[in-house]
């Protein structure tokens, strides 16, 4: 299937999920301003733990992400985010907005148009990497000297046999094994429990 069509379908799914979840969860909101977009980043385990607002603890990873500006979707009840406002001028929130072209870790965060393009890749359950995928949605990040966001995020929130989607500059599943920031394809993202 054409890469553009797949990207449009994924963006439509994500927007539909956002509006469905927003109606069920009043803490999902649209922020405006600077944000980290970690959707195409792979991460490194730190050996430490990270705890969300609910007190749930997970293995911690560090992810390097580009900083963008504009509208962005956030969940003020997830991660460690409670406001759209950054904690200070050295921090930025890792949130999300569907974009097809932006600086990507795999291309050294190049701003060259050709290098900012990517693909949506499915990491199938058969790879058993669901537990190693990362989630940076609504977590705090520090701005480094290069103007990139260094985000502390959890991994291990899903079972190993979980399908998930990632963004990559190629079409192989190699990046599925690099603790990528992902969108798990699990039922709770697609319908609200009654």
mmCIF file of N, CA and C in Angstrom, residues 16-138:
data_model
loop_
_atom_site.group_PDB
_atom_site.id
_atom_site.type_symbol
_atom_site.label_atom_id
_atom_site.label_comp_id
_atom_site.label_asym_id
_atom_site.label_seq_id
_atom_site.Cartn_x
_atom_site.Cartn_y
_atom_site.Cartn_z
ATOM 1 N N UNK A 16 -9.165 10.145 15.442
ATOM 2 C CA UNK A 16 -10.426 9.552 15.917
ATOM 3 C C UNK A 16 -10.288 9.062 17.352
ATOM 4 N N UNK A 17 -9.153 8.411 17.656
ATOM 5 C CA UNK A 17 -8.902 7.945 19.027
ATOM 6 C C UNK A 17 -8.872 9.135 19.973
ATOM 7 N N UNK A 18 -8.198 10.219 19.559
ATOM 8 C CA UNK A 18 -8.118 11.407 20.407
ATOM 9 C C UNK A 18 -9.510 11.925 20.740
ATOM 10 N N UNK A 19 -10.351 12.128 19.731
ATOM 11 C CA UNK A 19 -11.668 12.698 19.996
ATOM 12 C C UNK A 19 -12.547 11.752 20.805
ATOM 13 N N UNK A 20 -12.415 10.444 20.579
ATOM 14 C CA UNK A 20 -13.187 9.493 21.376
ATOM 15 C C UNK A 20 -12.710 9.505 22.830
ATOM 16 N N UNK A 21 -11.387 9.474 23.014
ATOM 17 C CA UNK A 21 -10.845 9.493 24.371
ATOM 18 C C UNK A 21 -11.120 10.835 25.056
ATOM 19 N N UNK A 22 -11.068 11.930 24.299
ATOM 20 C CA UNK A 22 -11.318 13.250 24.878
ATOM 21 C C UNK A 22 -12.732 13.342 25.425
ATOM 22 N N UNK A 23 -13.687 12.714 24.740
ATOM 23 C CA UNK A 23 -15.056 12.761 25.243
ATOM 24 C C UNK A 23 -15.200 11.930 26.516
ATOM 25 N N UNK A 24 -14.378 10.893 26.668
ATOM 26 C CA UNK A 24 -14.435 10.034 27.852
ATOM 27 C C UNK A 24 -13.503 10.522 28.958
ATOM 28 N N UNK A 25 -12.489 11.294 28.600
ATOM 29 C CA UNK A 25 -11.485 11.733 29.564
ATOM 30 C C UNK A 25 -11.285 13.244 29.423
ATOM 31 N N UNK A 26 -11.823 14.027 30.345
ATOM 32 C CA UNK A 26 -11.727 15.484 30.225
ATOM 33 C C UNK A 26 -10.303 16.020 30.378
ATOM 34 N N UNK A 27 -9.343 15.182 30.756
ATOM 35 C CA UNK A 27 -7.963 15.650 30.902
ATOM 36 C C UNK A 27 -7.198 15.629 29.583
ATOM 37 N N UNK A 28 -7.777 15.024 28.529
ATOM 38 C CA UNK A 28 -7.158 15.093 27.206
ATOM 39 C C UNK A 28 -7.486 16.453 26.625
ATOM 40 N N UNK A 29 -6.447 17.139 26.152
ATOM 41 C CA UNK A 29 -6.622 18.513 25.706
ATOM 42 C C UNK A 29 -5.680 18.820 24.549
ATOM 43 N N UNK A 30 -5.875 19.978 23.948
ATOM 44 C CA UNK A 30 -4.964 20.490 22.925
ATOM 45 C C UNK A 30 -4.168 21.622 23.562
ATOM 46 N N UNK A 31 -2.851 21.457 23.588
ATOM 47 C CA UNK A 31 -1.951 22.517 24.047
ATOM 48 C C UNK A 31 -1.441 23.261 22.821
ATOM 49 N N UNK A 32 -0.916 24.452 23.043
ATOM 50 C CA UNK A 32 -0.337 25.238 21.960
ATOM 51 C C UNK A 32 1.042 25.699 22.408
ATOM 52 N N UNK A 33 2.004 25.580 21.501
ATOM 53 C CA UNK A 33 3.354 26.035 21.822
ATOM 54 C C UNK A 33 4.393 24.967 21.554
ATOM 55 N N UNK A 34 5.499 25.072 22.270
ATOM 56 C CA UNK A 34 6.633 24.175 22.096
ATOM 57 C C UNK A 34 6.341 22.799 22.688
ATOM 58 N N UNK A 35 6.725 21.735 21.964
ATOM 59 C CA UNK A 35 6.534 20.376 22.476
ATOM 60 C C UNK A 35 7.568 19.441 21.865
ATOM 61 N N UNK A 36 7.863 18.355 22.559
ATOM 62 C CA UNK A 36 8.738 17.312 22.023
ATOM 63 C C UNK A 36 7.865 16.312 21.285
ATOM 64 N N UNK A 37 8.285 15.938 20.079
ATOM 65 C CA UNK A 37 7.579 14.912 19.313
ATOM 66 C C UNK A 37 8.490 13.690 19.217
ATOM 67 N N UNK A 38 8.213 12.702 20.052
ATOM 68 C CA UNK A 38 9.075 11.518 20.162
ATOM 69 C C UNK A 38 8.610 10.361 19.289
ATOM 70 N N UNK A 39 7.637 10.570 18.417
ATOM 71 C CA UNK A 39 7.001 9.483 17.671
ATOM 72 C C UNK A 39 7.965 8.640 16.845
ATOM 73 N N UNK A 40 9.123 9.179 16.436
ATOM 74 C CA UNK A 40 10.070 8.418 15.617
ATOM 75 C C UNK A 40 11.372 8.139 16.361
ATOM 76 N N UNK A 41 11.347 8.243 17.676
ATOM 77 C CA UNK A 41 12.575 8.041 18.453
ATOM 78 C C UNK A 41 12.666 6.636 19.026
ATOM 79 N N UNK A 42 13.884 6.146 19.109
ATOM 80 C CA UNK A 42 14.180 4.913 19.841
ATOM 81 C C UNK A 42 14.863 5.361 21.138
ATOM 82 N N UNK A 43 14.816 4.512 22.149
ATOM 83 C CA UNK A 43 15.237 4.935 23.475
ATOM 84 C C UNK A 43 16.261 3.969 24.072
ATOM 85 N N UNK A 44 16.900 4.406 25.148
ATOM 86 C CA UNK A 44 17.890 3.589 25.856
ATOM 87 C C UNK A 44 17.418 3.352 27.284
ATOM 88 N N UNK A 45 17.356 2.100 27.725
ATOM 89 C CA UNK A 45 17.008 1.834 29.129
ATOM 90 C C UNK A 45 18.069 2.425 30.063
ATOM 91 N N UNK A 46 17.618 2.981 31.186
ATOM 92 C CA UNK A 46 18.549 3.567 32.160
ATOM 93 C C UNK A 46 18.890 2.595 33.286
ATOM 94 N N UNK A 47 18.085 1.569 33.462
ATOM 95 C CA UNK A 47 18.248 0.672 34.604
ATOM 96 C C UNK A 47 17.457 1.156 35.814
ATOM 97 N N UNK A 48 16.883 2.367 35.708
ATOM 98 C CA UNK A 48 16.077 2.919 36.797
ATOM 99 C C UNK A 48 14.599 2.670 36.575
ATOM 100 N N UNK A 49 13.791 3.310 37.392
ATOM 101 C CA UNK A 49 12.333 3.196 37.305
ATOM 102 C C UNK A 49 11.755 4.600 37.192
ATOM 103 N N UNK A 50 10.561 4.684 36.617
ATOM 104 C CA UNK A 50 9.851 5.951 36.499
ATOM 105 C C UNK A 50 8.406 5.713 36.926
ATOM 106 N N UNK A 51 7.839 6.702 37.624
ATOM 107 C CA UNK A 51 6.501 6.546 38.196
ATOM 108 C C UNK A 51 5.559 7.585 37.619
ATOM 109 N N UNK A 52 4.373 7.153 37.224
ATOM 110 C CA UNK A 52 3.384 8.077 36.682
ATOM 111 C C UNK A 52 2.535 8.685 37.804
ATOM 112 N N UNK A 53 1.578 9.520 37.434
ATOM 113 C CA UNK A 53 0.725 10.210 38.413
ATOM 114 C C UNK A 53 -0.100 9.257 39.270
ATOM 115 N N UNK A 54 -0.393 8.075 38.745
ATOM 116 C CA UNK A 54 -1.186 7.094 39.495
ATOM 117 C C UNK A 54 -0.355 6.266 40.454
ATOM 118 N N UNK A 55 0.969 6.492 40.471
ATOM 119 C CA UNK A 55 1.852 5.733 41.342
ATOM 120 C C UNK A 55 2.341 4.429 40.735
ATOM 121 N N UNK A 56 2.028 4.196 39.451
ATOM 122 C CA UNK A 56 2.496 2.986 38.772
ATOM 123 C C UNK A 56 3.942 3.190 38.343
ATOM 124 N N UNK A 57 4.784 2.192 38.611
ATOM 125 C CA UNK A 57 6.213 2.281 38.315
ATOM 126 C C UNK A 57 6.574 1.335 37.169
ATOM 127 N N UNK A 58 7.431 1.827 36.265
ATOM 128 C CA UNK A 58 7.857 1.059 35.094
ATOM 129 C C UNK A 58 9.354 1.242 34.880
ATOM 130 N N UNK A 59 9.984 0.343 34.101
ATOM 131 C CA UNK A 59 11.385 0.559 33.731
ATOM 132 C C UNK A 59 11.506 1.881 32.957
ATOM 133 N N UNK A 60 12.564 2.625 33.243
ATOM 134 C CA UNK A 60 12.768 3.943 32.621
ATOM 135 C C UNK A 60 13.664 3.838 31.394
ATOM 136 N N UNK A 61 13.326 4.637 30.385
ATOM 137 C CA UNK A 61 14.180 4.814 29.213
ATOM 138 C C UNK A 61 14.427 6.305 29.018
ATOM 139 N N UNK A 62 15.521 6.638 28.335
ATOM 140 C CA UNK A 62 15.806 8.018 27.923
ATOM 141 C C UNK A 62 15.676 8.075 26.413
ATOM 142 N N UNK A 63 14.941 9.070 25.939
ATOM 143 C CA UNK A 63 14.670 9.216 24.514
ATOM 144 C C UNK A 63 15.067 10.628 24.092
ATOM 145 N N UNK A 64 15.711 10.747 22.946
ATOM 146 C CA UNK A 64 16.075 12.056 22.404
ATOM 147 C C UNK A 64 15.102 12.376 21.282
ATOM 148 N N UNK A 65 14.474 13.552 21.377
ATOM 149 C CA UNK A 65 13.361 13.888 20.479
ATOM 150 C C UNK A 65 13.498 15.320 19.973
ATOM 151 N N UNK A 66 12.992 15.600 18.759
ATOM 152 C CA UNK A 66 13.004 16.975 18.266
ATOM 153 C C UNK A 66 11.969 17.817 19.003
ATOM 154 N N UNK A 67 12.225 19.104 19.053
ATOM 155 C CA UNK A 67 11.276 20.043 19.642
ATOM 156 C C UNK A 67 10.604 20.805 18.508
ATOM 157 N N UNK A 68 9.269 20.780 18.500
ATOM 158 C CA UNK A 68 8.479 21.441 17.469
ATOM 159 C C UNK A 68 7.591 22.504 18.121
ATOM 160 N N UNK A 69 6.878 23.247 17.311
ATOM 161 C CA UNK A 69 6.006 24.306 17.818
ATOM 162 C C UNK A 69 4.664 24.216 17.119
ATOM 163 N N UNK A 70 3.591 24.343 17.880
ATOM 164 C CA UNK A 70 2.251 24.344 17.303
ATOM 165 C C UNK A 70 1.267 23.648 18.211
ATOM 166 N N UNK A 71 0.104 23.319 17.657
ATOM 167 C CA UNK A 71 -0.899 22.564 18.413
ATOM 168 C C UNK A 71 -0.334 21.192 18.737
ATOM 169 N N UNK A 72 -0.706 20.647 19.899
ATOM 170 C CA UNK A 72 -0.278 19.306 20.278
ATOM 171 C C UNK A 72 -1.266 18.717 21.266
ATOM 172 N N UNK A 73 -1.490 17.409 21.141
ATOM 173 C CA UNK A 73 -2.431 16.681 21.988
ATOM 174 C C UNK A 73 -1.714 16.232 23.249
ATOM 175 N N UNK A 74 -2.361 16.435 24.394
ATOM 176 C CA UNK A 74 -1.781 16.037 25.680
ATOM 177 C C UNK A 74 -2.847 15.374 26.541
ATOM 178 N N UNK A 75 -2.397 14.596 27.495
ATOM 179 C CA UNK A 75 -3.291 14.014 28.501
ATOM 180 C C UNK A 75 -2.783 14.473 29.861
ATOM 181 N N UNK A 76 -3.503 15.417 30.474
ATOM 182 C CA UNK A 76 -3.068 15.997 31.751
ATOM 183 C C UNK A 76 -3.260 15.040 32.918
ATOM 184 N N UNK A 77 -3.750 13.850 32.646
ATOM 185 C CA UNK A 77 -3.887 12.832 33.687
ATOM 186 C C UNK A 77 -2.946 11.656 33.474
ATOM 187 N N UNK A 78 -2.103 11.742 32.444
ATOM 188 C CA UNK A 78 -1.180 10.645 32.132
ATOM 189 C C UNK A 78 0.251 11.094 32.392
ATOM 190 N N UNK A 79 1.167 10.152 32.305
ATOM 191 C CA UNK A 79 2.575 10.482 32.498
ATOM 192 C C UNK A 79 2.764 11.261 33.784
ATOM 193 N N UNK A 80 3.536 12.355 33.699
ATOM 194 C CA UNK A 80 3.695 13.234 34.855
ATOM 195 C C UNK A 80 3.285 14.664 34.515
ATOM 196 N N UNK A 81 2.417 14.799 33.519
ATOM 197 C CA UNK A 81 1.974 16.107 33.032
ATOM 198 C C UNK A 81 0.667 16.522 33.693
ATOM 199 N N UNK A 82 0.636 17.729 34.242
ATOM 200 C CA UNK A 82 -0.583 18.233 34.875
ATOM 201 C C UNK A 82 -1.053 19.561 34.272
ATOM 202 N N UNK A 83 -0.246 20.130 33.359
ATOM 203 C CA UNK A 83 -0.574 21.420 32.764
ATOM 204 C C UNK A 83 0.109 21.522 31.412
ATOM 205 N N UNK A 84 -0.449 22.322 30.508
ATOM 206 C CA UNK A 84 0.215 22.577 29.230
ATOM 207 C C UNK A 84 1.471 23.423 29.406
ATOM 208 N N UNK A 85 1.541 24.171 30.501
ATOM 209 C CA UNK A 85 2.694 25.034 30.738
ATOM 210 C C UNK A 85 3.921 24.204 31.115
ATOM 211 N N UNK A 86 5.090 24.501 30.535
ATOM 212 C CA UNK A 86 6.299 23.761 30.921
ATOM 213 C C UNK A 86 6.660 24.054 32.374
ATOM 214 N N UNK A 87 7.395 23.141 32.980
ATOM 215 C CA UNK A 87 7.771 23.321 34.387
ATOM 216 C C UNK A 87 8.745 24.490 34.558
ATOM 217 N N UNK A 88 9.555 24.780 33.536
ATOM 218 C CA UNK A 88 10.426 25.963 33.505
ATOM 219 C C UNK A 88 10.951 26.113 32.081
ATOM 220 N N UNK A 89 11.833 27.102 31.849
ATOM 221 C CA UNK A 89 12.277 27.351 30.468
ATOM 222 C C UNK A 89 13.308 26.342 29.969
ATOM 223 N N UNK A 90 13.701 25.394 30.809
ATOM 224 C CA UNK A 90 14.633 24.340 30.407
ATOM 225 C C UNK A 90 13.937 23.006 30.158
ATOM 226 N N UNK A 91 12.604 23.018 30.197
ATOM 227 C CA UNK A 91 11.831 21.791 30.019
ATOM 228 C C UNK A 91 10.719 21.984 28.993
ATOM 229 N N UNK A 92 10.278 20.860 28.433
ATOM 230 C CA UNK A 92 9.197 20.830 27.465
ATOM 231 C C UNK A 92 8.457 19.509 27.656
ATOM 232 N N UNK A 93 7.172 19.501 27.357
ATOM 233 C CA UNK A 93 6.396 18.266 27.474
ATOM 234 C C UNK A 93 6.496 17.457 26.186
ATOM 235 N N UNK A 94 6.537 16.145 26.311
ATOM 236 C CA UNK A 94 6.457 15.251 25.166
ATOM 237 C C UNK A 94 4.987 14.936 24.937
ATOM 238 N N UNK A 95 4.443 15.498 23.868
ATOM 239 C CA UNK A 95 3.037 15.296 23.532
ATOM 240 C C UNK A 95 2.981 14.787 22.093
ATOM 241 N N UNK A 96 1.888 14.994 21.407
ATOM 242 C CA UNK A 96 1.776 14.436 20.063
ATOM 243 C C UNK A 96 0.945 15.333 19.158
ATOM 244 N N UNK A 97 1.297 15.359 17.889
ATOM 245 C CA UNK A 97 0.469 15.912 16.828
ATOM 246 C C UNK A 97 0.842 15.173 15.554
ATOM 247 N N UNK A 98 -0.142 14.716 14.759
ATOM 248 C CA UNK A 98 0.193 13.972 13.547
ATOM 249 C C UNK A 98 0.975 14.833 12.563
ATOM 250 N N UNK A 99 2.161 14.384 12.234
ATOM 251 C CA UNK A 99 3.001 15.059 11.239
ATOM 252 C C UNK A 99 3.673 13.989 10.396
ATOM 253 N N UNK A 100 3.883 14.274 9.135
ATOM 254 C CA UNK A 100 4.582 13.315 8.285
ATOM 255 C C UNK A 100 6.047 13.676 8.132
ATOM 256 N N UNK A 101 6.367 14.957 8.129
ATOM 257 C CA UNK A 101 7.752 15.390 7.963
ATOM 258 C C UNK A 101 8.201 16.186 9.180
ATOM 259 N N UNK A 102 9.244 15.722 9.817
ATOM 260 C CA UNK A 102 9.857 16.451 10.931
ATOM 261 C C UNK A 102 11.236 15.849 11.180
ATOM 262 N N UNK A 103 12.120 16.553 11.889
ATOM 263 C CA UNK A 103 13.460 16.018 12.136
ATOM 264 C C UNK A 103 13.394 14.692 12.899
ATOM 265 N N UNK A 104 14.128 13.701 12.414
ATOM 266 C CA UNK A 104 14.065 12.354 12.981
ATOM 267 C C UNK A 104 15.416 11.914 13.521
ATOM 268 N N UNK A 105 15.368 11.201 14.616
ATOM 269 C CA UNK A 105 16.578 10.693 15.262
ATOM 270 C C UNK A 105 17.423 9.861 14.290
ATOM 271 N N UNK A 106 16.789 9.011 13.472
ATOM 272 C CA UNK A 106 17.531 8.145 12.553
ATOM 273 C C UNK A 106 18.360 8.933 11.545
ATOM 274 N N UNK A 107 17.992 10.183 11.293
ATOM 275 C CA UNK A 107 18.733 11.033 10.354
ATOM 276 C C UNK A 107 19.396 12.199 11.063
ATOM 277 N N UNK A 108 19.810 11.971 12.309
ATOM 278 C CA UNK A 108 20.537 12.989 13.082
ATOM 279 C C UNK A 108 19.770 14.295 13.199
ATOM 280 N N UNK A 109 18.444 14.222 13.220
ATOM 281 C CA UNK A 109 17.561 15.382 13.362
ATOM 282 C C UNK A 109 17.786 16.415 12.260
ATOM 283 N N UNK A 110 18.114 15.921 11.068
ATOM 284 C CA UNK A 110 18.322 16.783 9.897
ATOM 285 C C UNK A 110 17.033 17.525 9.557
ATOM 286 N N UNK A 111 17.184 18.749 9.060
ATOM 287 C CA UNK A 111 16.050 19.538 8.601
ATOM 288 C C UNK A 111 15.913 19.480 7.074
ATOM 289 N N UNK A 112 16.673 18.606 6.427
ATOM 290 C CA UNK A 112 16.569 18.397 4.996
ATOM 291 C C UNK A 112 15.242 17.709 4.692
ATOM 292 N N UNK A 113 14.477 18.255 3.745
ATOM 293 C CA UNK A 113 13.144 17.727 3.439
ATOM 294 C C UNK A 113 13.144 16.221 3.197
ATOM 295 N N UNK A 114 14.082 15.735 2.411
ATOM 296 C CA UNK A 114 14.112 14.305 2.077
ATOM 297 C C UNK A 114 14.366 13.442 3.309
ATOM 298 N N UNK A 115 15.125 13.962 4.264
ATOM 299 C CA UNK A 115 15.470 13.169 5.453
ATOM 300 C C UNK A 115 14.429 13.281 6.564
ATOM 301 N N UNK A 116 13.469 14.179 6.424
ATOM 302 C CA UNK A 116 12.433 14.314 7.444
ATOM 303 C C UNK A 116 11.226 13.414 7.174
ATOM 304 N N UNK A 117 11.228 12.719 6.046
ATOM 305 C CA UNK A 117 10.120 11.828 5.716
ATOM 306 C C UNK A 117 10.310 10.483 6.411
ATOM 307 N N UNK A 118 9.197 9.834 6.704
ATOM 308 C CA UNK A 118 9.282 8.539 7.354
ATOM 309 C C UNK A 118 8.137 7.632 6.966
ATOM 310 N N UNK A 119 8.128 6.464 7.559
ATOM 311 C CA UNK A 119 7.134 5.436 7.296
ATOM 312 C C UNK A 119 6.513 4.982 8.601
ATOM 313 N N UNK A 120 5.284 4.530 8.520
ATOM 314 C CA UNK A 120 4.661 3.857 9.646
ATOM 315 C C UNK A 120 4.961 2.373 9.478
ATOM 316 N N UNK A 121 5.514 1.771 10.517
ATOM 317 C CA UNK A 121 5.895 0.360 10.473
ATOM 318 C C UNK A 121 5.150 -0.372 11.586
ATOM 319 N N UNK A 122 4.579 -1.526 11.251
ATOM 320 C CA UNK A 122 3.940 -2.352 12.275
ATOM 321 C C UNK A 122 4.967 -3.311 12.855
ATOM 322 N N UNK A 123 5.045 -3.328 14.183
ATOM 323 C CA UNK A 123 5.847 -4.310 14.893
ATOM 324 C C UNK A 123 4.861 -5.379 15.364
ATOM 325 N N UNK A 124 4.814 -6.532 14.691
ATOM 326 C CA UNK A 124 3.791 -7.528 15.004
ATOM 327 C C UNK A 124 4.027 -8.216 16.346
ATOM 328 N N UNK A 125 2.954 -8.737 16.907
ATOM 329 C CA UNK A 125 3.017 -9.444 18.192
ATOM 330 C C UNK A 125 4.001 -10.602 18.150
ATOM 331 N N UNK A 126 4.192 -11.189 16.975
ATOM 332 C CA UNK A 126 5.105 -12.333 16.849
ATOM 333 C C UNK A 126 6.551 -11.981 17.196
ATOM 334 N N UNK A 127 6.908 -10.683 17.155
ATOM 335 C CA UNK A 127 8.264 -10.268 17.540
ATOM 336 C C UNK A 127 8.452 -10.260 19.059
ATOM 337 N N UNK A 128 7.337 -10.262 19.801
ATOM 338 C CA UNK A 128 7.353 -10.263 21.274
ATOM 339 C C UNK A 128 8.170 -9.093 21.842
ATOM 340 N N UNK A 129 7.919 -7.905 21.295
ATOM 341 C CA UNK A 129 8.619 -6.702 21.745
ATOM 342 C C UNK A 129 7.700 -5.689 22.427
ATOM 343 N N UNK A 130 6.430 -6.039 22.629
ATOM 344 C CA UNK A 130 5.493 -5.099 23.251
ATOM 345 C C UNK A 130 5.974 -4.593 24.595
ATOM 346 N N UNK A 131 6.592 -5.454 25.402
ATOM 347 C CA UNK A 131 7.085 -5.065 26.725
ATOM 348 C C UNK A 131 8.325 -4.169 26.650
ATOM 349 N N UNK A 132 8.975 -4.124 25.476
ATOM 350 C CA UNK A 132 10.192 -3.327 25.312
ATOM 351 C C UNK A 132 9.932 -2.010 24.588
ATOM 352 N N UNK A 133 8.673 -1.773 24.194
ATOM 353 C CA UNK A 133 8.322 -0.523 23.524
ATOM 354 C C UNK A 133 8.167 0.586 24.560
ATOM 355 N N UNK A 134 8.407 1.808 24.130
ATOM 356 C CA UNK A 134 8.389 2.960 25.034
ATOM 357 C C UNK A 134 7.152 3.822 24.818
ATOM 358 N N UNK A 135 6.802 4.605 25.847
ATOM 359 C CA UNK A 135 5.656 5.498 25.802
ATOM 360 C C UNK A 135 6.083 6.854 26.360
ATOM 361 N N UNK A 136 6.180 7.855 25.506
ATOM 362 C CA UNK A 136 6.588 9.189 25.969
ATOM 363 C C UNK A 136 5.427 10.180 26.004
ATOM 364 N N UNK A 137 4.204 9.714 25.847
ATOM 365 C CA UNK A 137 3.065 10.623 25.783
ATOM 366 C C UNK A 137 2.795 11.265 27.138
ATOM 367 N N UNK A 138 2.949 12.578 27.197
ATOM 368 C CA UNK A 138 2.665 13.404 28.380
ATOM 369 C C UNK A 138 3.693 13.221 29.504
#
